[in-house]
Every structure is written in structure tokens, then in C-alpha cells.
Amino acid sequence: ANMPFRLVSSSGWLTFATRLPRQYHYVAQPMTWTGARSHCRGSFLDIATIGSLEEMNQLIKTVPSAGNSSEVWIGLFDEIKWRWSDGYTGSGADYRKWELSYNEPNFYEAGEFCVTIDNDRGWYDAFCTGQYPFMCYNGKDKAWGAVC
């Protein structure tokens, strides 16, 4: 949901910001996590960040029904701690939906540092060298404007 707010400065300008929903894009070409991130950064804004159940549901609706593999890369990766590729640290940055029935994240063979999501909405840590379709997003997180 959009969450607008307004600030009136001493100059009389009205400044506003609105949190815009991310626009997700499915890319069917399997790539490694770093390849997917490079592609997303070149064609969109970045590999997908998910900050809420609402955003996750929006992302899932964007993924077509897949025959063989329903897993797709998202932008979460582990670099001492889990973080998003785009550096997002705002509201919802700590949102996670690990597949607990498989004890995720399990860091299998101490080598799974990237994250896939499947059409059952579970998140799995995976080897970053695996090849999966992936989700990109565009649309800035904040839209700023000023009116007099």
C-alpha cells in the first residue's frame, strides 16, 4: 500500500514522499545469482527485494506457472548476515519466509549464500552458482516531489 506523508518547510514549499510498490519482472533465462543481478541492474533497477507478505504475493503472481523448475532467484544473499542486493535497509528489510520444513536456511556444505523462492512461497538458501530464472524489479522505492 502507498503510504504518503507531507512536510511543510519554512519556505512554504510542501514536500511529499510516497512509498511506491515495487514492479517485479520475471526473466525466464536461467543464470547464476551474480549473472541474474548483473542482468537486472542493466535492464531494470536490481534483482528483487521483498519487504512484506504483500510484496511477496505480488512477486509470486508475476512468476508464470513453471513446468520443470518453479524456483527463481531473489536479491537476498549472505555476506556475514543476510542482506538485499540493492542495499535496502528500510521498513521490511528483515522480512523472511524461509521454508522451515526443510530447515532453511541450512547453509548446506557451508556453501549456500544466495536465495531462491518457489511457487509455494518458501525461501531456500542455494549455491550462488546454480542456474535459475530470476526476478528483477524497477520503480524507485521513494518518489519525491515539491509543490508551492
Coordinates of N, CA and C in Angstrom, one line a residue:
A1 N 0.8 -1.2 0.0 CA 0.0 0.0 0.0 C 0.9 1.2 0.0
N2 N 0.4 2.3 -0.7 CA 1.1 3.5 -0.7 C 0.9 4.2 0.7
M3 N 2.0 4.8 1.2 CA 1.9 5.5 2.5 C 2.5 6.9 2.3
P4 N 1.6 7.8 1.9 CA 2.1 9.2 1.7 C 2.3 9.9 3.0
F5 N 3.2 10.9 3.0 CA 3.3 11.8 4.1 C 3.8 13.1 3.6
R6 N 3.6 14.2 4.3 CA 3.9 15.6 3.9 C 4.7 16.3 4.9
L7 N 5.6 17.1 4.4 CA 6.4 18.0 5.3 C 6.2 19.4 4.7
V8 N 6.0 20.4 5.5 CA 6.0 21.8 5.1 C 7.2 22.4 5.6
S9 N 8.0 22.9 4.7 CA 9.3 23.6 5.1 C 9.0 25.1 5.4
S10 N 10.0 25.7 6.0 CA 9.8 27.1 6.4 C 9.7 28.0 5.2
S11 N 10.1 27.5 4.0 CA 10.0 28.4 2.8 C 8.6 28.3 2.3
G12 N 7.7 27.5 2.8 CA 6.4 27.4 2.3 C 6.2 26.3 1.3
W13 N 7.2 25.6 0.9 CA 7.1 24.5 0.0 C 6.5 23.3 0.7
L14 N 5.6 22.6 0.0 CA 5.1 21.4 0.5 C 5.9 20.3 -0.1
T15 N 6.5 19.4 0.7 CA 7.3 18.3 0.2 C 6.5 17.0 0.6
F16 N 6.5 16.1 -0.3 CA 5.8 14.8 -0.1 C 6.7 13.7 -0.6
A17 N 6.4 12.5 0.1 CA 7.1 11.3 -0.4 C 6.1 10.2 -0.3
T18 N 6.1 9.3 -1.2 CA 5.2 8.2 -1.2 C 6.0 6.9 -1.5
R19 N 5.7 5.9 -0.7 CA 6.4 4.6 -0.9 C 5.6 3.9 -2.0
L20 N 6.3 3.7 -3.1 CA 5.6 3.1 -4.3 C 5.9 1.6 -4.2
P21 N 4.9 0.8 -4.7 CA 5.2 -0.6 -4.7 C 6.2 -1.0 -5.8
R22 N 7.0 -2.0 -5.5 CA 8.0 -2.4 -6.5 C 7.3 -3.1 -7.7
Q23 N 7.8 -2.9 -8.9 CA 7.2 -3.6 -10.0 C 8.2 -4.7 -10.4
Y24 N 7.7 -6.0 -10.2 CA 8.5 -7.1 -10.4 C 8.4 -7.6 -11.9
H25 N 9.6 -8.2 -12.4 CA 9.7 -8.7 -13.7 C 10.3 -10.1 -13.7
Y26 N 9.7 -11.1 -14.3 CA 10.2 -12.4 -14.4 C 11.1 -12.5 -15.6
V27 N 12.3 -13.1 -15.4 CA 13.2 -13.4 -16.5 C 13.4 -14.9 -16.5
A28 N 13.0 -15.5 -17.7 CA 13.0 -17.0 -17.8 C 14.4 -17.6 -18.0
Q29 N 15.3 -16.8 -18.5 CA 16.6 -17.3 -18.9 C 17.4 -17.7 -17.6
P30 N 17.7 -19.0 -17.4 CA 18.4 -19.4 -16.1 C 19.8 -18.8 -16.1
M31 N 20.2 -18.2 -15.0 CA 21.5 -17.6 -14.8 C 22.0 -17.9 -13.4
T32 N 23.3 -17.7 -13.1 CA 23.8 -17.8 -11.7 C 23.2 -16.5 -11.0
W33 N 23.3 -16.5 -9.7 CA 22.8 -15.3 -8.9 C 23.5 -14.1 -9.4
T34 N 24.9 -14.1 -9.5 CA 25.6 -12.9 -9.9 C 25.2 -12.5 -11.3
G35 N 25.0 -13.4 -12.2 CA 24.6 -13.1 -13.6 C 23.2 -12.5 -13.6
A36 N 22.3 -13.0 -12.8 CA 21.0 -12.5 -12.7 C 21.0 -11.1 -12.2
R37 N 21.8 -10.8 -11.1 CA 21.9 -9.5 -10.6 C 22.4 -8.5 -11.6
S38 N 23.5 -8.9 -12.4 CA 24.0 -8.0 -13.4 C 23.0 -7.7 -14.5
H39 N 22.2 -8.8 -14.9 CA 21.2 -8.6 -15.9 C 20.1 -7.6 -15.3
C40 N 19.7 -7.8 -14.1 CA 18.7 -6.9 -13.5 C 19.1 -5.5 -13.4
R41 N 20.4 -5.3 -13.0 CA 20.9 -3.9 -12.9 C 21.1 -3.3 -14.2
G42 N 21.3 -4.0 -15.3 CA 21.4 -3.5 -16.6 C 20.1 -3.1 -17.3
S43 N 19.1 -3.9 -17.0 CA 17.8 -3.8 -17.7 C 16.7 -3.2 -16.8
F44 N 16.8 -3.3 -15.5 CA 15.8 -2.8 -14.6 C 16.5 -2.0 -13.5
L45 N 16.1 -2.1 -12.2 CA 16.8 -1.5 -11.1 C 17.8 -2.4 -10.4
D46 N 17.3 -3.6 -10.0 CA 18.1 -4.6 -9.4 C 17.3 -5.9 -9.3
I47 N 18.0 -6.9 -8.8 CA 17.3 -8.2 -8.5 C 16.4 -8.0 -7.4
A48 N 15.3 -8.8 -7.3 CA 14.1 -8.5 -6.5 C 14.4 -8.4 -5.0
T49 N 13.9 -7.4 -4.4 CA 13.9 -7.2 -2.9 C 12.4 -7.4 -2.5
I50 N 12.2 -8.1 -1.4 CA 10.9 -8.4 -0.9 C 10.8 -7.9 0.6
G51 N 9.9 -6.9 0.9 CA 9.9 -6.3 2.2 C 8.6 -6.6 3.0
S52 N 7.7 -7.5 2.4 CA 6.5 -7.7 3.1 C 5.8 -8.9 2.5
L53 N 4.8 -9.4 3.2 CA 4.0 -10.5 2.6 C 3.2 -10.0 1.3
E54 N 2.8 -8.7 1.4 CA 2.1 -8.1 0.2 C 3.0 -8.1 -1.0
E55 N 4.3 -7.7 -0.8 CA 5.2 -7.7 -1.9 C 5.5 -9.1 -2.4
M56 N 5.6 -10.1 -1.5 CA 5.9 -11.5 -1.9 C 4.7 -12.0 -2.7
N57 N 3.5 -11.7 -2.3 CA 2.4 -12.2 -3.1 C 2.4 -11.5 -4.5
Q58 N 2.7 -10.3 -4.5 CA 2.8 -9.6 -5.8 C 3.9 -10.3 -6.7
L59 N 5.0 -10.6 -6.1 CA 6.1 -11.3 -6.9 C 5.6 -12.6 -7.4
I60 N 5.0 -13.4 -6.5 CA 4.5 -14.8 -6.9 C 3.5 -14.7 -8.1
K61 N 2.7 -13.7 -8.1 CA 1.7 -13.5 -9.2 C 2.4 -13.2 -10.5
T62 N 3.6 -12.7 -10.4 CA 4.4 -12.4 -11.6 C 5.1 -13.6 -12.2
V63 N 5.3 -14.6 -11.4 CA 6.0 -15.8 -11.9 C 5.0 -16.7 -12.6
P64 N 5.3 -17.0 -13.9 CA 4.4 -17.9 -14.6 C 4.4 -19.3 -14.0
S65 N 3.4 -20.1 -14.2 CA 3.4 -21.5 -13.8 C 4.5 -22.2 -14.5
A66 N 5.4 -22.8 -13.8 CA 6.6 -23.4 -14.4 C 6.4 -24.9 -14.5
G67 N 6.9 -25.5 -15.5 CA 6.8 -26.9 -15.6 C 7.9 -27.7 -14.8
N68 N 9.2 -27.5 -15.2 CA 10.2 -28.2 -14.6 C 10.7 -27.6 -13.2
S69 N 11.0 -26.3 -13.2 CA 11.5 -25.7 -12.0 C 10.7 -24.5 -11.7
S70 N 10.2 -24.4 -10.5 CA 9.5 -23.2 -10.2 C 10.3 -22.2 -9.3
E71 N 11.6 -22.6 -9.1 CA 12.4 -21.7 -8.2 C 13.0 -20.6 -9.0
V72 N 13.1 -19.4 -8.4 CA 13.6 -18.2 -9.0 C 14.5 -17.5 -8.0
W73 N 15.6 -16.9 -8.5 CA 16.5 -16.1 -7.6 C 15.8 -14.8 -7.2
I74 N 16.0 -14.5 -5.9 CA 15.6 -13.1 -5.4 C 16.9 -12.5 -4.9
G75 N 16.9 -11.2 -4.5 CA 18.1 -10.5 -4.2 C 18.7 -10.6 -2.9
L76 N 18.2 -11.6 -2.1 CA 18.8 -11.8 -0.8 C 20.1 -12.7 -0.8
F77 N 21.1 -12.3 -0.2 CA 22.3 -13.1 -0.1 C 23.0 -12.9 1.2
D78 N 23.9 -13.8 1.5 CA 24.6 -13.8 2.8 C 26.0 -13.3 2.7
E79 N 26.3 -12.3 3.4 CA 27.6 -11.7 3.5 C 27.9 -11.4 5.0
I80 N 28.1 -12.5 5.7 CA 28.2 -12.5 7.2 C 26.8 -12.4 7.8
K81 N 25.9 -11.6 7.2 CA 24.5 -11.6 7.6 C 23.7 -11.5 6.3
W82 N 22.4 -11.9 6.3 CA 21.6 -11.8 5.1 C 21.3 -10.3 4.8
R83 N 21.5 -9.9 3.5 CA 21.2 -8.6 3.1 C 20.7 -8.6 1.7
W84 N 20.1 -7.5 1.3 CA 19.5 -7.3 -0.1 C 20.5 -6.8 -1.0
S85 N 20.5 -7.2 -2.2 CA 21.4 -6.8 -3.3 C 21.4 -5.2 -3.4
D86 N 20.2 -4.6 -3.3 CA 20.1 -3.2 -3.6 C 20.5 -2.4 -2.3
G87 N 20.9 -3.1 -1.2 CA 21.3 -2.4 0.0 C 20.1 -1.9 0.8
Y88 N 18.9 -2.3 0.5 CA 17.7 -1.9 1.2 C 17.8 -2.2 2.7
T89 N 17.6 -1.3 3.6 CA 17.6 -1.5 5.0 C 16.4 -0.9 5.7
G90 N 15.4 -0.4 4.9 CA 14.3 0.3 5.4 C 13.2 -0.7 6.0
S91 N 12.0 -0.2 6.2 CA 10.9 -1.0 6.7 C 10.7 -2.3 5.9
G92 N 10.7 -3.4 6.6 CA 10.6 -4.7 5.9 C 11.8 -5.3 5.5
A93 N 13.0 -4.7 5.6 CA 14.3 -5.3 5.2 C 14.6 -6.6 5.8
D94 N 14.0 -6.8 7.0 CA 14.3 -8.1 7.7 C 13.2 -9.1 7.4
Y95 N 12.3 -8.9 6.5 CA 11.2 -9.8 6.2 C 11.9 -11.1 5.6
R96 N 11.5 -12.2 6.1 CA 12.0 -13.5 5.6 C 10.8 -14.5 5.6
K97 N 10.8 -15.5 4.7 CA 9.8 -16.5 4.6 C 10.5 -17.9 4.3
W98 N 11.5 -18.2 5.2 CA 12.2 -19.5 5.0 C 11.3 -20.7 5.0
E99 N 11.7 -21.7 4.2 CA 10.9 -23.0 4.2 C 11.4 -23.8 5.4
L100 N 10.7 -23.7 6.4 CA 11.1 -24.3 7.7 C 11.0 -25.8 7.7
S101 N 10.1 -26.4 6.8 CA 10.0 -27.8 6.8 C 11.3 -28.5 6.3
Y102 N 12.1 -27.7 5.6 CA 13.4 -28.1 5.1 C 14.6 -27.5 5.9
N103 N 14.2 -26.9 7.1 CA 15.2 -26.3 8.0 C 16.1 -25.2 7.3
E104 N 15.4 -24.5 6.4 CA 16.1 -23.4 5.7 C 16.2 -22.2 6.6
P105 N 17.3 -21.4 6.5 CA 18.4 -21.7 5.7 C 19.3 -22.7 6.4
N106 N 19.9 -23.6 5.6 CA 20.7 -24.7 6.2 C 22.2 -24.6 5.8
F107 N 22.5 -23.7 5.0 CA 23.9 -23.5 4.6 C 24.6 -24.8 4.2
Y108 N 23.9 -25.6 3.4 CA 24.4 -26.9 3.0 C 25.8 -26.9 2.5
E109 N 26.7 -27.8 3.0 CA 28.1 -27.8 2.7 C 28.8 -26.5 2.9
A110 N 28.3 -25.7 3.8 CA 28.8 -24.3 4.1 C 29.0 -23.5 2.8
G111 N 28.1 -23.7 1.9 CA 28.3 -23.0 0.6 C 27.0 -22.3 0.0
E112 N 25.9 -22.4 0.7 CA 24.7 -21.8 0.2 C 24.5 -20.4 0.7
F113 N 24.8 -19.4 -0.1 CA 24.8 -18.0 0.3 C 23.8 -17.1 -0.5
C114 N 23.0 -17.7 -1.4 CA 22.1 -16.9 -2.2 C 20.7 -17.6 -2.0
V115 N 19.6 -16.9 -2.4 CA 18.3 -17.3 -2.0 C 17.4 -17.5 -3.3
T116 N 16.7 -18.6 -3.3 CA 15.6 -18.8 -4.3 C 14.3 -18.8 -3.5
I117 N 13.2 -18.6 -4.3 CA 11.9 -18.7 -3.8 C 11.1 -19.6 -4.7
D118 N 10.2 -20.4 -4.2 CA 9.5 -21.3 -5.1 C 8.0 -20.9 -5.1
N119 N 7.2 -21.6 -6.0 CA 5.8 -21.1 -6.1 C 5.0 -21.5 -4.9
D120 N 5.5 -22.3 -4.0 CA 4.8 -22.5 -2.7 C 5.2 -21.4 -1.7
R121 N 6.0 -20.4 -2.2 CA 6.4 -19.3 -1.4 C 7.4 -19.5 -0.3
G122 N 8.1 -20.7 -0.4 CA 9.1 -20.9 0.6 C 10.5 -20.4 0.1
W123 N 11.3 -19.9 1.0 CA 12.6 -19.4 0.6 C 13.7 -20.4 1.0
Y124 N 14.6 -20.6 0.1 CA 15.7 -21.6 0.2 C 17.0 -21.0 0.0
D125 N 18.0 -21.3 0.9 CA 19.4 -20.9 0.5 C 19.9 -21.8 -0.5
A126 N 20.7 -21.4 -1.4 CA 21.2 -22.2 -2.5 C 22.6 -21.8 -2.9
F127 N 23.3 -22.6 -3.6 CA 24.6 -22.3 -4.1 C 24.4 -21.2 -5.2
C128 N 25.2 -20.1 -5.1 CA 25.1 -19.0 -6.0 C 25.4 -19.3 -7.4
T129 N 26.1 -20.4 -7.6 CA 26.5 -20.8 -9.0 C 25.4 -21.6 -9.7
G130 N 24.3 -22.0 -8.9 CA 23.2 -22.6 -9.6 C 22.5 -21.7 -10.6
Q131 N 21.9 -22.4 -11.6 CA 21.2 -21.6 -12.6 C 19.7 -21.7 -12.5
Y132 N 19.1 -20.5 -12.3 CA 17.7 -20.4 -12.1 C 17.1 -19.2 -12.9
P133 N 15.9 -19.2 -13.3 CA 15.2 -18.0 -13.7 C 15.3 -17.0 -12.5
F134 N 14.9 -15.8 -12.7 CA 15.0 -14.8 -11.6 C 14.0 -13.7 -11.7
M135 N 13.9 -12.9 -10.7 CA 13.0 -11.8 -10.6 C 13.8 -10.5 -10.5
C136 N 13.5 -9.6 -11.3 CA 14.0 -8.2 -11.2 C 12.9 -7.3 -10.7
Y137 N 13.3 -6.1 -10.4 CA 12.3 -5.1 -10.1 C 12.7 -3.7 -10.6
N138 N 11.8 -2.9 -10.8 CA 12.1 -1.5 -11.1 C 11.1 -0.6 -10.3
G139 N 11.2 0.7 -10.5 CA 10.4 1.6 -9.7 C 11.2 2.0 -8.4
K140 N 11.5 3.2 -8.3 CA 12.2 3.7 -7.1 C 11.4 3.4 -5.9
D141 N 12.0 3.2 -4.7 CA 11.3 2.9 -3.5 C 10.6 4.2 -3.0
K142 N 11.1 5.3 -3.3 CA 10.5 6.6 -2.8 C 10.4 7.5 -4.0
A143 N 9.3 8.2 -4.1 CA 9.1 9.2 -5.1 C 9.0 10.6 -4.4
W144 N 9.8 11.5 -4.7 CA 9.8 12.8 -4.0 C 9.3 13.9 -5.0
G145 N 8.6 14.8 -4.4 CA 8.1 15.9 -5.1 C 7.9 17.1 -4.3
A146 N 7.8 18.3 -4.9 CA 7.6 19.5 -4.1 C 6.6 20.4 -4.9
V147 N 5.7 21.0 -4.2 CA 4.7 21.9 -4.8 C 4.7 23.2 -3.9
C148 N 4.5 24.3 -4.6 CA 4.4 25.6 -3.9 C 3.0 25.9 -3.5

